[in-house]
mmCIF file of C-alpha atoms (C1' of nucleotides) in Angstrom:
data_model
loop_
_atom_site.group_PDB
_atom_site.id
_atom_site.type_symbol
_atom_site.label_atom_id
_atom_site.label_comp_id
_atom_site.label_asym_id
_atom_site.label_seq_id
_atom_site.Cartn_x
_atom_site.Cartn_y
_atom_site.Cartn_z
ATOM 1 C CA MET B 1 105.682 79.631 84.936
ATOM 2 C CA SER B 2 103.415 81.119 87.751
ATOM 3 C CA ARG B 3 106.595 82.340 89.587
ATOM 4 C CA SER B 4 108.424 83.903 86.501
ATOM 5 C CA TYR B 5 106.839 86.978 87.647
ATOM 6 C CA LYS B 6 107.075 87.112 91.879
ATOM 7 C CA ASP B 7 110.697 86.170 91.679
ATOM 8 C CA LYS B 8 111.594 88.317 88.654
ATOM 9 C CA LYS B 9 114.082 91.470 90.519
ATOM 10 C CA VAL B 10 113.087 94.543 88.493
ATOM 11 C CA ILE B 11 111.534 96.977 90.702
ATOM 12 C CA THR B 12 113.376 99.991 92.106
ATOM 13 C CA ILE B 13 114.520 100.968 95.398
ATOM 14 C CA GLY B 14 111.627 104.065 95.482
ATOM 15 C CA VAL B 15 108.543 101.838 93.986
ATOM 16 C CA ILE B 16 110.063 99.483 96.770
ATOM 17 C CA SER B 17 109.459 101.982 99.724
ATOM 18 C CA GLU B 18 106.108 102.979 98.395
ATOM 19 C CA LEU B 19 104.917 99.611 98.259
ATOM 20 C CA THR B 20 106.070 98.263 101.579
ATOM 21 C CA GLY B 21 105.838 101.776 103.409
ATOM 22 C CA LEU B 22 109.347 101.591 104.818
ATOM 23 C CA SER B 23 112.155 104.381 104.260
ATOM 24 C CA GLU B 24 115.052 103.611 101.668
ATOM 25 C CA ARG B 25 117.195 103.862 104.778
ATOM 26 C CA GLN B 26 115.661 100.950 106.685
ATOM 27 C CA ILE B 27 115.254 98.832 103.242
ATOM 28 C CA ARG B 28 119.099 99.159 102.165
ATOM 29 C CA TYR B 29 119.659 98.570 106.294
ATOM 30 C CA TYR B 30 117.880 95.124 106.187
ATOM 31 C CA GLU B 31 120.126 93.996 103.204
ATOM 32 C CA GLU B 32 122.968 95.037 104.779
ATOM 33 C CA ARG B 33 121.823 92.839 107.575
ATOM 34 C CA LYS B 34 121.490 90.241 104.996
ATOM 35 C CA LEU B 35 117.572 89.518 105.211
ATOM 36 C CA ILE B 36 117.153 90.763 101.487
ATOM 37 C CA PHE B 37 119.011 90.403 98.357
ATOM 38 C CA PRO B 38 117.935 92.135 95.564
ATOM 39 C CA GLU B 39 120.131 92.316 92.349
ATOM 40 C CA ARG B 40 122.045 94.998 90.993
ATOM 41 C CA SER B 41 121.747 96.632 87.586
ATOM 42 C CA ASN B 42 124.861 97.505 85.419
ATOM 43 C CA GLY B 43 125.068 100.894 86.841
ATOM 44 C CA GLY B 44 124.991 99.545 90.408
ATOM 45 C CA THR B 45 120.989 100.445 91.297
ATOM 46 C CA ARG B 46 119.208 97.604 93.098
ATOM 47 C CA LYS B 47 116.578 96.120 91.874
ATOM 48 C CA TYR B 48 113.809 93.762 93.705
ATOM 49 C CA SER B 49 110.980 91.589 93.072
ATOM 50 C CA PHE B 50 107.386 91.427 94.068
ATOM 51 C CA ASP B 51 108.423 88.255 96.152
ATOM 52 C CA ASP B 52 111.072 91.069 98.335
ATOM 53 C CA VAL B 53 107.705 93.154 98.758
ATOM 54 C CA GLU B 54 106.228 90.240 100.890
ATOM 55 C CA ARG B 55 109.615 89.582 102.757
ATOM 56 C CA LEU B 56 109.686 93.092 103.227
ATOM 57 C CA MET B 57 106.230 93.306 104.754
ATOM 58 C CA GLU B 58 107.134 90.530 107.178
ATOM 59 C CA ILE B 59 110.281 91.836 108.055
ATOM 60 C CA ALA B 60 108.270 95.132 108.936
ATOM 61 C CA ASN B 61 105.772 93.089 111.215
ATOM 62 C CA LYS B 62 108.523 91.407 113.120
ATOM 63 C CA MET B 63 110.541 94.588 113.722
ATOM 64 C CA GLU B 64 107.130 96.086 115.030
ATOM 65 C CA GLU B 65 107.033 93.381 117.206
ATOM 66 C CA GLY B 66 110.527 94.217 118.990
ATOM 67 C CA MET B 67 112.749 91.658 117.138
ATOM 68 C CA GLN B 68 115.711 92.417 116.182
ATOM 69 C CA THR B 69 117.382 91.760 112.691
ATOM 70 C CA PHE B 70 119.593 89.118 113.538
ATOM 71 C CA GLU B 71 116.726 87.174 115.054
ATOM 72 C CA ILE B 72 114.828 87.479 112.146
ATOM 73 C CA ARG B 73 117.810 86.096 110.035
ATOM 74 C CA LYS B 74 118.036 83.084 112.571
ATOM 75 C CA GLN B 75 114.272 82.752 112.121
ATOM 76 C CA GLU B 76 114.546 82.357 108.778
ATOM 77 C CA LYS B 77 117.489 80.364 108.570
ATOM 78 C CA GLN B 78 115.134 77.962 110.735
ATOM 79 C CA LYS B 79 112.470 77.602 108.438
ATOM 80 C CA MET B 80 114.778 77.069 105.444
ATOM 81 C CA LYS B 81 116.235 74.272 107.529
ATOM 82 C CA LYS B 82 112.384 72.633 107.754
ATOM 83 C CA GLU B 83 111.648 73.190 104.652
ATOM 84 C CA GLN B 84 114.650 71.308 102.857
ATOM 85 C CA LEU B 85 114.332 68.319 105.442
ATOM 86 C CA ARG B 86 110.639 68.202 104.841
ATOM 87 C CA ASP B 87 111.792 68.015 100.828
ATOM 88 C CA GLU B 88 114.642 65.387 101.859
ATOM 89 C CA MET B 89 112.160 63.276 103.207
ATOM 90 C CA ILE B 90 109.803 63.411 100.634
ATOM 91 C CA ARG B 91 112.565 62.594 97.883
ATOM 92 C CA GLY B 92 113.881 59.597 100.023
ATOM 93 C CA GLN B 93 110.221 58.034 100.435
ATOM 94 C CA LEU B 94 109.648 58.864 96.403
ATOM 95 C CA ASN B 95 112.997 56.682 96.284
ATOM 96 C CA ALA B 96 112.056 53.857 98.314
ATOM 97 C CA ALA B 97 108.686 53.286 96.597
ATOM 98 C CA PHE B 98 110.300 53.605 93.198
ATOM 99 C CA LYS B 99 112.782 50.966 94.249
ATOM 100 C CA MET B 100 110.470 48.374 95.506
ATOM 101 C CA ARG B 101 108.623 48.410 91.969
ATOM 102 C CA LYS B 102 111.432 46.785 90.729
ATOM 103 C CA MET O 1 94.482 88.322 93.221
ATOM 104 C CA SER O 2 96.636 86.546 90.806
ATOM 105 C CA ARG O 3 96.447 89.359 88.208
ATOM 106 C CA SER O 4 97.819 91.528 91.253
ATOM 107 C CA TYR O 5 101.142 91.203 90.041
ATOM 108 C CA LYS O 6 100.805 91.343 86.427
ATOM 109 C CA ASP O 7 98.635 95.129 86.356
ATOM 110 C CA LYS O 8 100.810 96.445 88.843
ATOM 111 C CA LYS O 9 102.740 99.631 86.924
ATOM 112 C CA VAL O 10 106.122 99.394 89.082
ATOM 113 C CA ILE O 11 109.219 98.502 86.367
ATOM 114 C CA THR O 12 111.218 101.514 84.743
ATOM 115 C CA ILE O 13 111.767 101.941 81.249
ATOM 116 C CA GLY O 14 115.635 100.508 81.328
ATOM 117 C CA VAL O 15 114.362 97.288 82.271
ATOM 118 C CA ILE O 16 111.615 97.220 80.167
ATOM 119 C CA SER O 17 113.962 97.446 77.519
ATOM 120 C CA GLU O 18 116.377 94.843 78.766
ATOM 121 C CA LEU O 19 112.877 92.484 78.908
ATOM 122 C CA THR O 20 111.753 92.990 75.898
ATOM 123 C CA GLY O 21 114.705 93.777 73.700
ATOM 124 C CA LEU O 22 113.383 96.907 72.200
ATOM 125 C CA SER O 23 114.876 100.675 72.800
ATOM 126 C CA GLU O 24 113.905 103.243 75.234
ATOM 127 C CA ARG O 25 113.040 105.138 72.210
ATOM 128 C CA GLN O 26 110.816 102.050 70.609
ATOM 129 C CA ILE O 27 108.817 102.069 73.733
ATOM 130 C CA ARG O 28 108.264 105.918 74.288
ATOM 131 C CA TYR O 29 107.396 106.075 70.502
ATOM 132 C CA TYR O 30 104.785 103.170 71.276
ATOM 133 C CA GLU O 31 103.237 104.938 74.063
ATOM 134 C CA GLU O 32 103.020 108.209 71.726
ATOM 135 C CA ARG O 33 101.054 106.024 69.382
ATOM 136 C CA LYS O 34 98.480 104.740 71.968
ATOM 137 C CA LEU O 35 99.766 101.169 72.198
ATOM 138 C CA ILE O 36 100.853 101.117 75.623
ATOM 139 C CA PHE O 37 100.016 102.964 78.756
ATOM 140 C CA PRO O 38 102.627 103.584 81.463
ATOM 141 C CA GLU O 39 102.084 105.585 84.459
ATOM 142 C CA ARG O 40 104.066 108.108 86.104
ATOM 143 C CA SER O 41 106.008 108.543 88.945
ATOM 144 C CA ASN O 42 105.577 112.250 90.523
ATOM 145 C CA GLY O 43 108.801 113.162 89.441
ATOM 146 C CA GLY O 44 107.561 112.034 85.796
ATOM 147 C CA THR O 45 109.264 108.593 85.377
ATOM 148 C CA ARG O 46 107.478 106.144 83.226
ATOM 149 C CA LYS O 47 106.394 102.689 85.012
ATOM 150 C CA TYR O 48 105.023 99.742 83.679
ATOM 151 C CA SER O 49 103.659 96.202 84.230
ATOM 152 C CA PHE O 50 104.533 92.797 83.548
ATOM 153 C CA ASP O 51 101.168 93.037 81.422
ATOM 154 C CA ASP O 52 102.939 95.875 79.752
ATOM 155 C CA VAL O 53 106.012 93.637 78.887
ATOM 156 C CA GLU O 54 103.791 90.602 77.160
ATOM 157 C CA ARG O 55 101.803 93.679 75.128
ATOM 158 C CA LEU O 56 105.304 95.247 74.022
ATOM 159 C CA MET O 57 106.454 91.611 72.888
ATOM 160 C CA GLU O 58 103.128 91.312 70.772
ATOM 161 C CA ILE O 59 103.684 94.547 69.288
ATOM 162 C CA ALA O 60 107.205 93.694 68.644
ATOM 163 C CA ASN O 61 106.315 90.899 66.839
ATOM 164 C CA LYS O 62 103.354 92.718 64.426
ATOM 165 C CA MET O 63 105.931 95.209 63.537
ATOM 166 C CA GLU O 64 108.143 92.752 62.200
ATOM 167 C CA GLU O 65 105.892 91.193 60.310
ATOM 168 C CA GLY O 66 105.536 94.693 58.957
ATOM 169 C CA MET O 67 102.456 96.065 60.652
ATOM 170 C CA GLN O 68 102.209 100.002 61.136
ATOM 171 C CA THR O 69 101.277 101.246 64.526
ATOM 172 C CA PHE O 70 97.633 102.460 63.585
ATOM 173 C CA GLU O 71 96.691 99.213 62.377
ATOM 174 C CA ILE O 72 97.832 97.306 65.612
ATOM 175 C CA ARG O 73 95.948 99.705 67.371
ATOM 176 C CA LYS O 74 92.791 99.537 64.925
ATOM 177 C CA GLN O 75 93.033 95.619 66.021
ATOM 178 C CA GLU O 76 93.421 96.011 69.567
ATOM 179 C CA LYS O 77 90.371 97.651 69.295
ATOM 180 C CA GLN O 78 88.389 95.187 67.225
ATOM 181 C CA LYS O 79 89.546 92.721 69.854
ATOM 182 C CA MET O 80 88.364 94.892 73.204
ATOM 183 C CA LYS O 81 84.755 95.422 71.445
ATOM 184 C CA LYS O 82 84.734 91.491 70.610
ATOM 185 C CA GLU O 83 85.544 90.671 74.375
ATOM 186 C CA GLN O 84 82.896 93.401 75.225
ATOM 187 C CA LEU O 85 80.450 91.786 73.170
ATOM 188 C CA ARG O 86 80.832 88.140 74.617
ATOM 189 C CA ASP O 87 80.820 89.473 78.166
ATOM 190 C CA GLU O 88 77.247 91.469 77.423
ATOM 191 C CA MET O 89 75.572 88.393 75.887
ATOM 192 C CA ILE O 90 77.105 85.872 78.482
ATOM 193 C CA ARG O 91 75.744 88.491 80.845
ATOM 194 C CA GLY O 92 72.319 88.764 79.304
ATOM 195 C CA GLN O 93 71.822 85.199 79.347
ATOM 196 C CA LEU O 94 72.760 84.677 83.015
ATOM 197 C CA ASN O 95 69.658 87.593 83.435
ATOM 198 C CA ALA O 96 67.318 86.010 81.218
ATOM 199 C CA ALA O 97 68.344 82.466 83.126
ATOM 200 C CA PHE O 98 67.701 84.246 86.483
ATOM 201 C CA LYS O 99 64.280 85.567 85.174
ATOM 202 C CA MET O 100 63.157 82.597 84.665
ATOM 203 C CA ARG O 101 63.432 80.946 87.669
ATOM 204 C CA LYS O 102 61.527 83.604 89.673
ATOM 205 C "C1'" DC M 1 120.717 98.699 117.002
ATOM 206 C "C1'" DG M 2 118.173 100.956 114.087
ATOM 207 C "C1'" DT M 3 117.092 105.131 111.615
ATOM 208 C "C1'" DG M 4 117.310 109.807 110.072
ATOM 209 C "C1'" DT M 5 119.376 113.244 107.376
ATOM 210 C "C1'" DA M 6 123.007 116.354 104.815
ATOM 211 C "C1'" DA M 7 126.816 115.653 100.749
ATOM 212 C "C1'" DG M 8 128.619 115.113 96.741
ATOM 213 C "C1'" DG M 9 128.616 112.374 93.026
ATOM 214 C "C1'" DA M 10 126.888 108.553 89.327
ATOM 215 C "C1'" DA M 11 122.991 106.327 86.543
ATOM 216 C "C1'" DT M 12 118.346 106.946 84.688
ATOM 217 C "C1'" DT M 13 114.835 109.212 82.844
ATOM 218 C "C1'" DC M 14 112.635 113.143 80.087
ATOM 219 C "C1'" DT M 15 111.333 115.886 76.689
ATOM 220 C "C1'" DG M 16 111.800 118.191 71.870
ATOM 221 C "C1'" DA M 17 114.833 118.014 68.066
ATOM 222 C "C1'" DC M 18 117.062 117.184 64.145
ATOM 223 C "C1'" DA M 19 118.038 113.013 60.545
ATOM 224 C "C1'" DC M 20 117.503 109.258 57.449
ATOM 225 C "C1'" DG M 21 114.143 107.439 54.805
ATOM 226 C "C1'" DC C 1 106.647 106.307 59.833
ATOM 227 C "C1'" DG C 2 109.501 104.284 62.826
ATOM 228 C "C1'" DT C 3 114.144 104.867 64.998
ATOM 229 C "C1'" DG C 4 118.484 106.841 66.248
ATOM 230 C "C1'" DT C 5 121.042 110.334 68.390
ATOM 231 C "C1'" DA C 6 123.017 114.163 70.694
ATOM 232 C "C1'" DA C 7 121.770 118.043 74.481
ATOM 233 C "C1'" DG C 8 120.741 119.438 78.761
ATOM 234 C "C1'" DG C 9 118.027 119.416 82.573
ATOM 235 C "C1'" DA C 10 115.981 117.174 86.377
ATOM 236 C "C1'" DA C 11 114.703 113.072 89.201
ATOM 237 C "C1'" DT C 12 116.793 109.192 90.947
ATOM 238 C "C1'" DT C 13 120.209 106.186 93.454
ATOM 239 C "C1'" DC C 14 124.577 105.217 95.542
ATOM 240 C "C1'" DT C 15 127.835 105.714 99.239
ATOM 241 C "C1'" DG C 16 130.011 106.430 103.525
ATOM 242 C "C1'" DA C 17 129.237 109.259 107.606
ATOM 243 C "C1'" DC C 18 127.559 111.644 111.271
ATOM 244 C "C1'" DA C 19 123.971 112.194 115.082
ATOM 245 C "C1'" DC C 20 120.693 109.862 118.448
ATOM 246 C "C1'" DG C 21 120.026 106.632 121.883
#
DNA sequence: CGTGTAAGGAATTCTGACACG
DNA sequence: CGTGTAAGGAATTCTGACACG
């Protein structure tokens, strides 16, 4: 419920550019490098979410620090893997606890 | 902080139309009747918030019930007045309580 | 590699008006 | 009153390419 807004892809690239301070060129390029994943309207115009705004801000910071796009992408992957592992562990422990009760 | 997204005017009329199911014509008309207040880009395109989406849904419901735009506007005004009064009362009581303590 | 830019075209939005009821 | 629609123009976005470094 509270995520419904942050995740909804409804914002146009011009507005995203204003919100993030990045050029449209940069934003499209980060998509090409698989750092960001906008949806498309029927006509083909890109649509972003507030979550994407936040992600772009992080990307911008890392770029300023001299990081390269592929490094950022790798870092993201690592983070996702860790989160997945953590979730699996939690699920596993819940499962074990559940079995013990019967 | 949690309002920062709902209030931000970033959505284009086409998307608003999709989200609400209303035609662009209807959305512009409700603005003309002072029921909704989008911002504008430099170029003049309207920009709406998620809050506006919710407001438009309510308007749509009332229209379906046969209510007229001026009635809806009047109702809104009443609601705002009530809320204002309530806030003033709370503030007044807080003030009174505060004075008593000194 | 990351970004700017000019180019041409397509999608999107805008306004004012006419129509219907 | 509330909404659809065709009309013409302007703002917005899109892609592929060249440039620089």
